[in-house]
Amino acid sequence: MGMKSSFLLILFIVPAVLADLRVGFYKPACPDAESIIFQAVQKRFNKDKSVTAALLRMHFHDCFVRGCDASILIDSTTQNQAEKDSGPNQTVREYELIDEIKKALEAKCPSKVSCADIITVATRDAVVLAGGPNYTVPTGRRDGLVSRAGDVNLPGPQVDVSQAFQIFRAKGLTLEEMVILLGAHTVGVAHCSFFSERLQNDPSMDPKLAANLRNVCANPNTDPTVLLDQGTGFVVDNEFYKQLLLKRGVMRIDQELAIDSSTSGFVSRFARDGHGFKQRFGNAMVKMGSVGVLVGNDGEVRKNCRVLNPKNKPTVPSPPKKGKVSPPSKKAKNKKQKKPKSNGKKKKNTRAL
């Protein structure tokens, strides 16, 4: 589901939010919104099928930090390092595609469609183009006003099933939903540095796969990527689970899904039932995409996904202007100035550091 960094990026849905998000939210104000998004994604997909993995990863990384509010799209400034410049987000890509979509939407319907909804709908469209389920996406998200690199704290691919489930469960997801959403790795890639420790005598990896990956990762001066689904790496299907049953999972967390007794049953079931996996994957994506969203009057609808609208940009207070100081009157000069009495205590410094 993405390149360098972690892949476990899921949050839970608050039922009240569903009342604010709704299917067809933009029909009255921008009826062509979803069509415009799809056309741009389709054009990009026809040139590079890895766009599906890229958008899935962007969507997950956005939702996991502050909810699905497009805070991952905001550029850093001299006063603030934004989420996109944090370590885990260094290789998130397709920002330019989001820019292209936003530009087209602003030309058609100014200040109507949020960047958060663009990410969510574009990800669904990329999944569909890659053979995945055509799940219905409720819209109406607003864009966040905060993006800080320090807020990004994403789990890495070396975690085991128990550690991963603690993260998912804390976000309201079930164990089954965790296995389903990690199934997005069916179109993912990973850098060699994320699994290189598994290439030397790991009994849980198919020896032929290990030998092949050692050749790919042989040059210590580079860190190439490999497909996480060694069968159909650009198709959203259940082949990922079939590969796990053959010990052909690339990353540790993926292969452990088939080994751990708490998750192995789900892996076996989805390996057998491709239709069932796709249906559940769509449901899980809707659930994740509705978490932590801003609705109503919260947040804003950015005109440029990379920057806050002018009225909401954080400002640095200007120093007070130096005005003309009137000279003291003669009366004031002649008046004795009373010195304040000291209580012998030092004045407490209340300024923030």
mmCIF file of C-alpha atoms in Angstrom:
data_model
loop_
_atom_site.group_PDB
_atom_site.id
_atom_site.type_symbol
_atom_site.label_atom_id
_atom_site.label_comp_id
_atom_site.label_asym_id
_atom_site.label_seq_id
_atom_site.Cartn_x
_atom_site.Cartn_y
_atom_site.Cartn_z
ATOM 1 C CA MET A 1 0.000 0.000 0.000
ATOM 2 C CA GLY A 2 2.753 2.479 -0.420
ATOM 3 C CA MET A 3 6.462 2.849 -0.414
ATOM 4 C CA LYS A 4 8.801 3.725 2.388
ATOM 5 C CA SER A 5 7.509 3.743 5.953
ATOM 6 C CA SER A 6 4.542 2.163 7.598
ATOM 7 C CA PHE A 7 1.376 0.771 6.181
ATOM 8 C CA LEU A 8 -0.872 0.412 9.216
ATOM 9 C CA LEU A 9 -2.934 3.495 8.854
ATOM 10 C CA ILE A 10 -6.540 2.965 9.845
ATOM 11 C CA LEU A 11 -9.029 4.732 12.101
ATOM 12 C CA PHE A 12 -12.521 4.046 13.346
ATOM 13 C CA ILE A 13 -15.876 5.574 12.432
ATOM 14 C CA VAL A 14 -17.973 7.591 14.835
ATOM 15 C CA PRO A 15 -21.663 6.831 14.089
ATOM 16 C CA ALA A 16 -22.678 10.493 14.503
ATOM 17 C CA VAL A 17 -20.402 11.447 11.612
ATOM 18 C CA LEU A 18 -22.451 9.404 9.166
ATOM 19 C CA ALA A 19 -25.360 11.746 9.729
ATOM 20 C CA ASP A 20 -23.227 14.636 8.434
ATOM 21 C CA LEU A 21 -21.563 12.823 5.526
ATOM 22 C CA ARG A 22 -23.898 11.715 2.790
ATOM 23 C CA VAL A 23 -23.810 10.174 -0.659
ATOM 24 C CA GLY A 24 -24.313 12.804 -3.344
ATOM 25 C CA PHE A 25 -23.360 15.699 -1.080
ATOM 26 C CA TYR A 26 -22.091 17.757 -4.030
ATOM 27 C CA LYS A 27 -24.981 17.172 -6.430
ATOM 28 C CA PRO A 28 -26.748 20.489 -5.719
ATOM 29 C CA ALA A 29 -23.643 22.707 -5.756
ATOM 30 C CA CYS A 30 -21.226 20.804 -8.029
ATOM 31 C CA PRO A 31 -23.009 17.924 -9.802
ATOM 32 C CA ASP A 32 -19.975 17.029 -11.940
ATOM 33 C CA ALA A 33 -17.543 16.818 -9.016
ATOM 34 C CA GLU A 34 -17.132 13.046 -8.850
ATOM 35 C CA SER A 35 -17.008 12.776 -12.641
ATOM 36 C CA ILE A 36 -14.187 15.341 -12.788
ATOM 37 C CA ILE A 37 -12.261 13.417 -10.131
ATOM 38 C CA PHE A 38 -12.703 10.083 -11.896
ATOM 39 C CA GLN A 39 -11.558 11.416 -15.271
ATOM 40 C CA ALA A 40 -8.335 12.762 -13.784
ATOM 41 C CA VAL A 41 -7.609 9.545 -11.885
ATOM 42 C CA GLN A 42 -8.357 7.423 -14.951
ATOM 43 C CA LYS A 43 -5.965 9.501 -17.059
ATOM 44 C CA ARG A 44 -3.231 9.058 -14.457
ATOM 45 C CA PHE A 45 -3.943 5.324 -14.022
ATOM 46 C CA ASN A 46 -3.618 4.740 -17.765
ATOM 47 C CA LYS A 47 -0.066 6.111 -17.562
ATOM 48 C CA ASP A 48 0.981 4.557 -14.258
ATOM 49 C CA LYS A 49 -0.960 1.774 -12.555
ATOM 50 C CA SER A 50 0.966 2.260 -9.322
ATOM 51 C CA VAL A 51 -1.214 5.328 -8.684
ATOM 52 C CA THR A 52 -3.652 3.033 -6.858
ATOM 53 C CA ALA A 53 -1.059 2.102 -4.233
ATOM 54 C CA ALA A 54 0.043 5.738 -3.963
ATOM 55 C CA LEU A 55 -3.453 7.080 -3.330
ATOM 56 C CA LEU A 56 -4.288 4.309 -0.867
ATOM 57 C CA ARG A 57 -1.184 5.182 1.087
ATOM 58 C CA MET A 58 -1.881 8.923 0.995
ATOM 59 C CA HIS A 59 -5.446 8.317 2.192
ATOM 60 C CA PHE A 60 -4.346 6.064 5.055
ATOM 61 C CA HIS A 61 -1.530 8.362 6.155
ATOM 62 C CA ASP A 62 -3.880 11.344 6.133
ATOM 63 C CA CYS A 63 -6.654 9.663 8.114
ATOM 64 C CA PHE A 64 -4.364 8.152 10.731
ATOM 65 C CA VAL A 65 -2.906 11.420 12.019
ATOM 66 C CA ARG A 66 -5.743 13.942 12.484
ATOM 67 C CA GLY A 67 -8.590 12.153 10.769
ATOM 68 C CA CYS A 68 -9.425 12.388 7.072
ATOM 69 C CA ASP A 69 -8.956 16.164 6.778
ATOM 70 C CA ALA A 70 -6.335 16.528 4.014
ATOM 71 C CA SER A 71 -3.775 17.831 6.516
ATOM 72 C CA ILE A 72 -1.188 15.674 4.724
ATOM 73 C CA LEU A 73 -1.451 17.965 1.674
ATOM 74 C CA ILE A 74 -0.396 21.187 3.398
ATOM 75 C CA ASP A 75 3.082 22.466 2.543
ATOM 76 C CA SER A 76 5.596 23.343 5.222
ATOM 77 C CA THR A 77 6.486 26.987 5.861
ATOM 78 C CA THR A 78 9.392 28.717 7.568
ATOM 79 C CA GLN A 79 7.266 28.736 10.715
ATOM 80 C CA ASN A 80 5.869 25.209 10.566
ATOM 81 C CA GLN A 81 7.016 21.774 9.414
ATOM 82 C CA ALA A 82 3.921 20.073 8.044
ATOM 83 C CA GLU A 83 2.931 16.393 8.064
ATOM 84 C CA LYS A 84 4.136 15.730 4.526
ATOM 85 C CA ASP A 85 7.720 16.470 5.578
ATOM 86 C CA SER A 86 7.752 14.009 8.480
ATOM 87 C CA GLY A 87 9.906 10.897 8.116
ATOM 88 C CA PRO A 88 7.047 8.431 7.476
ATOM 89 C CA ASN A 89 5.591 10.652 4.736
ATOM 90 C CA GLN A 90 8.759 11.315 2.767
ATOM 91 C CA THR A 91 7.731 8.991 -0.055
ATOM 92 C CA VAL A 92 4.006 9.690 -0.134
ATOM 93 C CA ARG A 93 3.325 10.821 -3.689
ATOM 94 C CA GLU A 94 0.671 11.958 -6.197
ATOM 95 C CA TYR A 95 0.301 15.401 -4.639
ATOM 96 C CA GLU A 96 0.395 16.777 -8.175
ATOM 97 C CA LEU A 97 -2.627 14.670 -9.147
ATOM 98 C CA ILE A 98 -4.605 16.127 -6.247
ATOM 99 C CA ASP A 99 -3.505 19.619 -7.358
ATOM 100 C CA GLU A 100 -4.697 18.896 -10.886
ATOM 101 C CA ILE A 101 -8.090 17.698 -9.675
ATOM 102 C CA LYS A 102 -8.497 20.665 -7.350
ATOM 103 C CA LYS A 103 -7.676 23.116 -10.141
ATOM 104 C CA ALA A 104 -10.341 21.557 -12.388
ATOM 105 C CA LEU A 105 -12.925 21.624 -9.604
ATOM 106 C CA GLU A 106 -12.164 25.250 -8.696
ATOM 107 C CA ALA A 107 -12.665 26.228 -12.332
ATOM 108 C CA LYS A 108 -16.053 24.510 -12.377
ATOM 109 C CA CYS A 109 -17.285 25.033 -8.811
ATOM 110 C CA PRO A 110 -15.158 27.494 -6.819
ATOM 111 C CA SER A 111 -14.751 26.759 -3.100
ATOM 112 C CA LYS A 112 -17.213 23.867 -3.090
ATOM 113 C CA VAL A 113 -15.309 20.558 -3.054
ATOM 114 C CA SER A 114 -12.917 19.867 -0.184
ATOM 115 C CA CYS A 115 -9.445 18.457 -0.592
ATOM 116 C CA ALA A 116 -10.334 15.770 1.981
ATOM 117 C CA ASP A 117 -13.155 14.540 -0.259
ATOM 118 C CA ILE A 118 -10.870 14.656 -3.304
ATOM 119 C CA ILE A 119 -8.427 12.239 -1.624
ATOM 120 C CA THR A 120 -11.245 9.935 -0.506
ATOM 121 C CA VAL A 121 -13.079 9.791 -3.827
ATOM 122 C CA ALA A 122 -9.887 9.610 -5.904
ATOM 123 C CA THR A 123 -8.702 6.648 -3.824
ATOM 124 C CA ARG A 124 -12.003 4.837 -4.416
ATOM 125 C CA ASP A 125 -11.738 5.506 -8.152
ATOM 126 C CA ALA A 126 -8.163 4.190 -8.271
ATOM 127 C CA VAL A 127 -9.273 1.028 -6.456
ATOM 128 C CA VAL A 128 -12.063 0.516 -8.999
ATOM 129 C CA LEU A 129 -9.709 1.027 -11.946
ATOM 130 C CA ALA A 130 -7.388 -1.605 -10.448
ATOM 131 C CA GLY A 131 -10.182 -4.176 -10.399
ATOM 132 C CA GLY A 132 -11.365 -3.534 -6.860
ATOM 133 C CA PRO A 133 -14.875 -2.925 -5.514
ATOM 134 C CA ASN A 134 -16.897 0.104 -6.578
ATOM 135 C CA TYR A 135 -17.940 1.104 -3.078
ATOM 136 C CA THR A 136 -20.129 4.146 -2.485
ATOM 137 C CA VAL A 137 -18.391 7.032 -0.752
ATOM 138 C CA PRO A 138 -20.330 9.483 1.426
ATOM 139 C CA THR A 139 -18.961 13.018 1.070
ATOM 140 C CA GLY A 140 -19.151 16.334 2.883
ATOM 141 C CA ARG A 141 -15.753 16.393 4.599
ATOM 142 C CA ARG A 142 -14.097 19.706 5.381
ATOM 143 C CA ASP A 143 -10.383 20.474 5.286
ATOM 144 C CA GLY A 144 -8.317 20.751 8.442
ATOM 145 C CA LEU A 145 -6.550 23.866 9.665
ATOM 146 C CA VAL A 146 -3.583 22.171 11.335
ATOM 147 C CA SER A 147 -0.700 20.119 9.920
ATOM 148 C CA ARG A 148 2.334 19.378 12.095
ATOM 149 C CA ALA A 149 5.104 16.892 11.420
ATOM 150 C CA GLY A 150 5.331 16.245 15.141
ATOM 151 C CA ASP A 151 1.816 14.773 15.138
ATOM 152 C CA VAL A 152 2.831 11.981 12.761
ATOM 153 C CA ASN A 153 3.424 8.807 14.741
ATOM 154 C CA LEU A 154 2.825 5.845 12.468
ATOM 155 C CA PRO A 155 3.609 2.201 13.250
ATOM 156 C CA GLY A 156 6.246 0.456 11.172
ATOM 157 C CA PRO A 157 6.017 -2.745 9.136
ATOM 158 C CA GLN A 158 8.137 -4.701 11.642
ATOM 159 C CA VAL A 159 5.353 -4.832 14.245
ATOM 160 C CA ASP A 160 3.806 -8.220 14.952
ATOM 161 C CA VAL A 161 0.100 -9.088 14.844
ATOM 162 C CA SER A 162 -0.481 -8.405 18.521
ATOM 163 C CA GLN A 163 1.175 -4.981 18.358
ATOM 164 C CA ALA A 164 -0.661 -4.108 15.155
ATOM 165 C CA PHE A 165 -4.030 -5.086 16.604
ATOM 166 C CA GLN A 166 -3.481 -2.882 19.655
ATOM 167 C CA ILE A 167 -3.265 0.059 17.256
ATOM 168 C CA PHE A 168 -6.285 -0.990 15.214
ATOM 169 C CA ARG A 169 -8.402 -1.828 18.246
ATOM 170 C CA ALA A 170 -7.610 1.565 19.798
ATOM 171 C CA LYS A 171 -9.145 3.095 16.679
ATOM 172 C CA GLY A 172 -12.309 1.023 16.941
ATOM 173 C CA LEU A 173 -11.472 -1.612 14.335
ATOM 174 C CA THR A 174 -11.939 -5.315 14.719
ATOM 175 C CA LEU A 175 -9.275 -7.931 14.128
ATOM 176 C CA GLU A 176 -11.013 -8.987 10.919
ATOM 177 C CA GLU A 177 -11.065 -5.395 9.653
ATOM 178 C CA MET A 178 -7.353 -5.114 10.325
ATOM 179 C CA VAL A 179 -6.699 -8.178 8.154
ATOM 180 C CA ILE A 180 -9.004 -6.796 5.456
ATOM 181 C CA LEU A 181 -7.392 -3.362 5.346
ATOM 182 C CA LEU A 182 -3.885 -4.792 5.296
ATOM 183 C CA GLY A 183 -5.137 -6.526 2.173
ATOM 184 C CA ALA A 184 -4.523 -3.180 0.459
ATOM 185 C CA HIS A 185 -0.948 -4.460 0.225
ATOM 186 C CA THR A 186 -2.234 -6.372 -2.780
ATOM 187 C CA VAL A 187 -1.137 -3.306 -4.799
ATOM 188 C CA GLY A 188 1.624 -2.082 -2.488
ATOM 189 C CA VAL A 189 5.386 -1.912 -2.715
ATOM 190 C CA ALA A 190 8.102 -1.774 -0.057
ATOM 191 C CA HIS A 191 11.751 -0.761 0.014
ATOM 192 C CA CYS A 192 14.300 -3.498 0.675
ATOM 193 C CA SER A 193 15.268 -1.852 3.964
ATOM 194 C CA PHE A 194 11.851 -2.762 5.341
ATOM 195 C CA PHE A 195 12.275 -6.518 5.021
ATOM 196 C CA SER A 196 15.993 -7.187 4.482
ATOM 197 C CA GLU A 197 16.309 -8.919 7.874
ATOM 198 C CA ARG A 198 13.955 -11.641 6.587
ATOM 199 C CA LEU A 199 16.177 -12.637 3.665
ATOM 200 C CA GLN A 200 18.659 -14.671 5.687
ATOM 201 C CA ASN A 201 17.354 -18.056 6.837
ATOM 202 C CA ASP A 202 13.831 -16.968 7.751
ATOM 203 C CA PRO A 203 11.790 -20.205 7.843
ATOM 204 C CA SER A 204 8.553 -18.273 7.337
ATOM 205 C CA MET A 205 9.634 -17.101 3.847
ATOM 206 C CA ASP A 206 9.628 -19.267 0.731
ATOM 207 C CA PRO A 207 13.342 -19.969 -0.063
ATOM 208 C CA LYS A 208 12.877 -19.196 -3.758
ATOM 209 C CA LEU A 209 11.308 -15.835 -2.949
ATOM 210 C CA ALA A 210 14.092 -15.062 -0.469
ATOM 211 C CA ALA A 211 16.748 -15.846 -3.092
ATOM 212 C CA ASN A 212 15.036 -13.643 -5.656
ATOM 213 C CA LEU A 213 14.701 -10.755 -3.218
ATOM 214 C CA ARG A 214 18.357 -11.068 -2.191
ATOM 215 C CA ASN A 215 19.303 -10.479 -5.825
ATOM 216 C CA VAL A 216 17.000 -7.463 -6.081
ATOM 217 C CA CYS A 217 18.324 -5.988 -2.850
ATOM 218 C CA ALA A 218 21.986 -6.928 -3.380
ATOM 219 C CA ASN A 219 23.365 -3.424 -3.917
ATOM 220 C CA PRO A 220 23.891 -1.846 -0.474
ATOM 221 C CA ASN A 221 24.049 1.627 -2.004
ATOM 222 C CA THR A 222 20.471 1.536 -3.264
ATOM 223 C CA ASP A 223 17.146 0.764 -1.655
ATOM 224 C CA PRO A 224 14.891 -0.519 -4.450
ATOM 225 C CA THR A 225 11.229 -1.390 -4.084
ATOM 226 C CA VAL A 226 9.477 -4.705 -4.668
ATOM 227 C CA LEU A 227 5.837 -5.649 -5.022
ATOM 228 C CA LEU A 228 4.181 -6.830 -1.815
ATOM 229 C CA ASP A 229 1.897 -9.069 -3.872
ATOM 230 C CA GLN A 230 4.205 -11.293 -5.888
ATOM 231 C CA GLY A 231 1.277 -12.593 -7.941
ATOM 232 C CA THR A 232 -0.879 -9.741 -9.274
ATOM 233 C CA GLY A 233 0.828 -6.645 -7.903
ATOM 234 C CA PHE A 234 -1.266 -4.048 -9.724
ATOM 235 C CA VAL A 235 -4.695 -5.622 -9.203
ATOM 236 C CA VAL A 236 -6.942 -5.225 -6.156
ATOM 237 C CA ASP A 237 -7.892 -8.857 -5.551
ATOM 238 C CA ASN A 238 -7.384 -11.669 -3.021
ATOM 239 C CA GLU A 239 -4.114 -12.919 -4.522
ATOM 240 C CA PHE A 240 -2.254 -11.272 -1.646
ATOM 241 C CA TYR A 241 -3.786 -13.766 0.793
ATOM 242 C CA LYS A 242 -3.020 -16.697 -1.490
ATOM 243 C CA GLN A 243 0.613 -15.615 -1.535
ATOM 244 C CA LEU A 244 0.687 -15.509 2.273
ATOM 245 C CA LEU A 245 -0.447 -19.151 2.418
ATOM 246 C CA LEU A 246 2.527 -19.989 0.201
ATOM 247 C CA LYS A 247 4.957 -18.171 2.558
ATOM 248 C CA ARG A 248 5.436 -15.456 -0.035
ATOM 249 C CA GLY A 249 4.625 -12.492 2.150
ATOM 250 C CA VAL A 250 7.360 -9.874 1.781
ATOM 251 C CA MET A 251 7.020 -7.892 4.997
ATOM 252 C CA ARG A 252 7.004 -9.433 8.428
ATOM 253 C CA ILE A 253 3.556 -8.131 9.426
ATOM 254 C CA ASP A 254 2.020 -9.518 6.225
ATOM 255 C CA GLN A 255 3.398 -13.032 6.614
ATOM 256 C CA GLU A 256 2.515 -13.142 10.295
ATOM 257 C CA LEU A 257 -1.151 -12.688 9.391
ATOM 258 C CA ALA A 258 -1.017 -16.236 7.998
ATOM 259 C CA ILE A 259 0.976 -17.601 10.941
ATOM 260 C CA ASP A 260 -0.682 -16.094 13.992
ATOM 261 C CA SER A 261 -3.584 -18.226 15.206
ATOM 262 C CA SER A 262 -5.778 -15.167 15.764
ATOM 263 C CA THR A 263 -5.635 -14.069 12.106
ATOM 264 C CA SER A 264 -4.746 -17.146 10.050
ATOM 265 C CA GLY A 265 -8.420 -18.105 9.694
ATOM 266 C CA PHE A 266 -9.242 -14.783 8.067
ATOM 267 C CA VAL A 267 -6.331 -15.153 5.652
ATOM 268 C CA SER A 268 -7.514 -18.625 4.626
ATOM 269 C CA ARG A 269 -11.086 -17.420 4.165
ATOM 270 C CA PHE A 270 -10.160 -14.439 1.994
ATOM 271 C CA ALA A 271 -7.762 -16.587 -0.041
ATOM 272 C CA ARG A 272 -10.765 -18.769 -0.911
ATOM 273 C CA ASP A 273 -13.366 -16.032 -1.299
ATOM 274 C CA GLY A 274 -12.262 -13.221 -3.572
ATOM 275 C CA HIS A 275 -15.762 -11.758 -3.886
ATOM 276 C CA GLY A 276 -16.203 -11.704 -0.121
ATOM 277 C CA PHE A 277 -12.876 -9.942 0.320
ATOM 278 C CA LYS A 278 -13.738 -7.203 -2.153
ATOM 279 C CA GLN A 279 -17.105 -6.569 -0.544
ATOM 280 C CA ARG A 280 -15.612 -6.337 2.935
ATOM 281 C CA PHE A 281 -12.701 -4.238 1.695
ATOM 282 C CA GLY A 282 -15.107 -1.623 0.334
ATOM 283 C CA ASN A 283 -17.019 -1.515 3.623
ATOM 284 C CA ALA A 284 -13.798 -1.149 5.611
ATOM 285 C CA MET A 285 -12.582 1.676 3.380
ATOM 286 C CA VAL A 286 -15.830 3.594 3.920
ATOM 287 C CA LYS A 287 -15.497 3.070 7.649
ATOM 288 C CA MET A 288 -11.920 4.306 7.707
ATOM 289 C CA GLY A 289 -12.650 7.258 5.447
ATOM 290 C CA SER A 290 -15.352 8.546 7.782
ATOM 291 C CA VAL A 291 -13.146 8.811 10.845
ATOM 292 C CA GLY A 292 -12.162 12.052 12.498
ATOM 293 C CA VAL A 293 -13.686 14.108 9.691
ATOM 294 C CA LEU A 294 -14.602 17.762 9.975
ATOM 295 C CA VAL A 295 -18.150 18.599 8.881
ATOM 296 C CA GLY A 296 -20.584 21.485 8.895
ATOM 297 C CA ASN A 297 -18.823 24.727 9.762
ATOM 298 C CA ASP A 298 -15.667 23.096 11.121
ATOM 299 C CA GLY A 299 -12.459 23.529 9.144
ATOM 300 C CA GLU A 300 -12.710 25.020 5.666
ATOM 301 C CA VAL A 301 -12.830 24.183 1.968
ATOM 302 C CA ARG A 302 -9.338 25.073 0.760
ATOM 303 C CA LYS A 303 -8.979 26.823 -2.576
ATOM 304 C CA ASN A 304 -5.461 25.421 -2.851
ATOM 305 C CA CYS A 305 -4.933 22.058 -1.165
ATOM 306 C CA ARG A 306 -1.346 22.953 -0.239
ATOM 307 C CA VAL A 307 -2.110 26.068 1.815
ATOM 308 C CA LEU A 308 -4.747 27.298 4.218
ATOM 309 C CA ASN A 309 -7.158 29.920 2.984
ATOM 310 C CA PRO A 310 -5.820 33.412 3.807
ATOM 311 C CA LYS A 311 -8.262 34.108 6.650
ATOM 312 C CA ASN A 312 -7.192 30.909 8.419
ATOM 313 C CA LYS A 313 -3.429 31.174 8.004
ATOM 314 C CA PRO A 314 -1.613 31.323 11.337
ATOM 315 C CA THR A 315 -0.009 34.711 11.850
ATOM 316 C CA VAL A 316 2.945 35.979 13.852
ATOM 317 C CA PRO A 317 2.007 39.020 15.976
ATOM 318 C CA SER A 318 3.626 42.212 14.700
ATOM 319 C CA PRO A 319 5.634 44.322 17.128
ATOM 320 C CA PRO A 320 3.718 47.388 18.410
ATOM 321 C CA LYS A 321 4.130 50.441 16.239
ATOM 322 C CA LYS A 322 6.237 53.213 17.697
ATOM 323 C CA GLY A 323 4.094 56.314 17.887
ATOM 324 C CA LYS A 324 5.056 59.853 18.789
ATOM 325 C CA VAL A 325 5.470 60.317 22.522
ATOM 326 C CA SER A 326 4.161 63.630 23.831
ATOM 327 C CA PRO A 327 6.545 65.463 26.139
ATOM 328 C CA PRO A 328 5.453 65.576 29.788
ATOM 329 C CA SER A 329 3.624 68.698 30.863
ATOM 330 C CA LYS A 330 5.171 71.174 33.236
ATOM 331 C CA LYS A 331 2.671 70.088 35.834
ATOM 332 C CA ALA A 332 3.811 66.511 35.483
ATOM 333 C CA LYS A 333 7.450 67.559 35.711
ATOM 334 C CA ASN A 334 6.910 69.358 38.955
ATOM 335 C CA LYS A 335 4.861 66.546 40.459
ATOM 336 C CA LYS A 336 6.887 64.254 42.686
ATOM 337 C CA GLN A 337 6.999 60.705 41.481
ATOM 338 C CA LYS A 338 6.227 58.215 44.199
ATOM 339 C CA LYS A 339 8.358 55.126 44.068
ATOM 340 C CA PRO A 340 6.407 51.863 44.454
ATOM 341 C CA LYS A 341 7.056 50.127 47.703
ATOM 342 C CA SER A 342 8.967 46.913 47.403
ATOM 343 C CA ASN A 343 7.763 43.852 49.302
ATOM 344 C CA GLY A 344 11.200 42.320 49.102
ATOM 345 C CA LYS A 345 10.031 39.576 46.724
ATOM 346 C CA LYS A 346 11.261 39.158 43.169
ATOM 347 C CA LYS A 347 8.617 39.503 40.482
ATOM 348 C CA LYS A 348 7.642 36.157 38.981
ATOM 349 C CA ASN A 349 8.446 35.663 35.273
ATOM 350 C CA THR A 350 5.190 34.586 33.583
ATOM 351 C CA ARG A 351 6.468 34.592 30.001
ATOM 352 C CA ALA A 352 6.367 31.343 28.110
ATOM 353 C CA LEU A 353 9.670 29.831 27.148
#
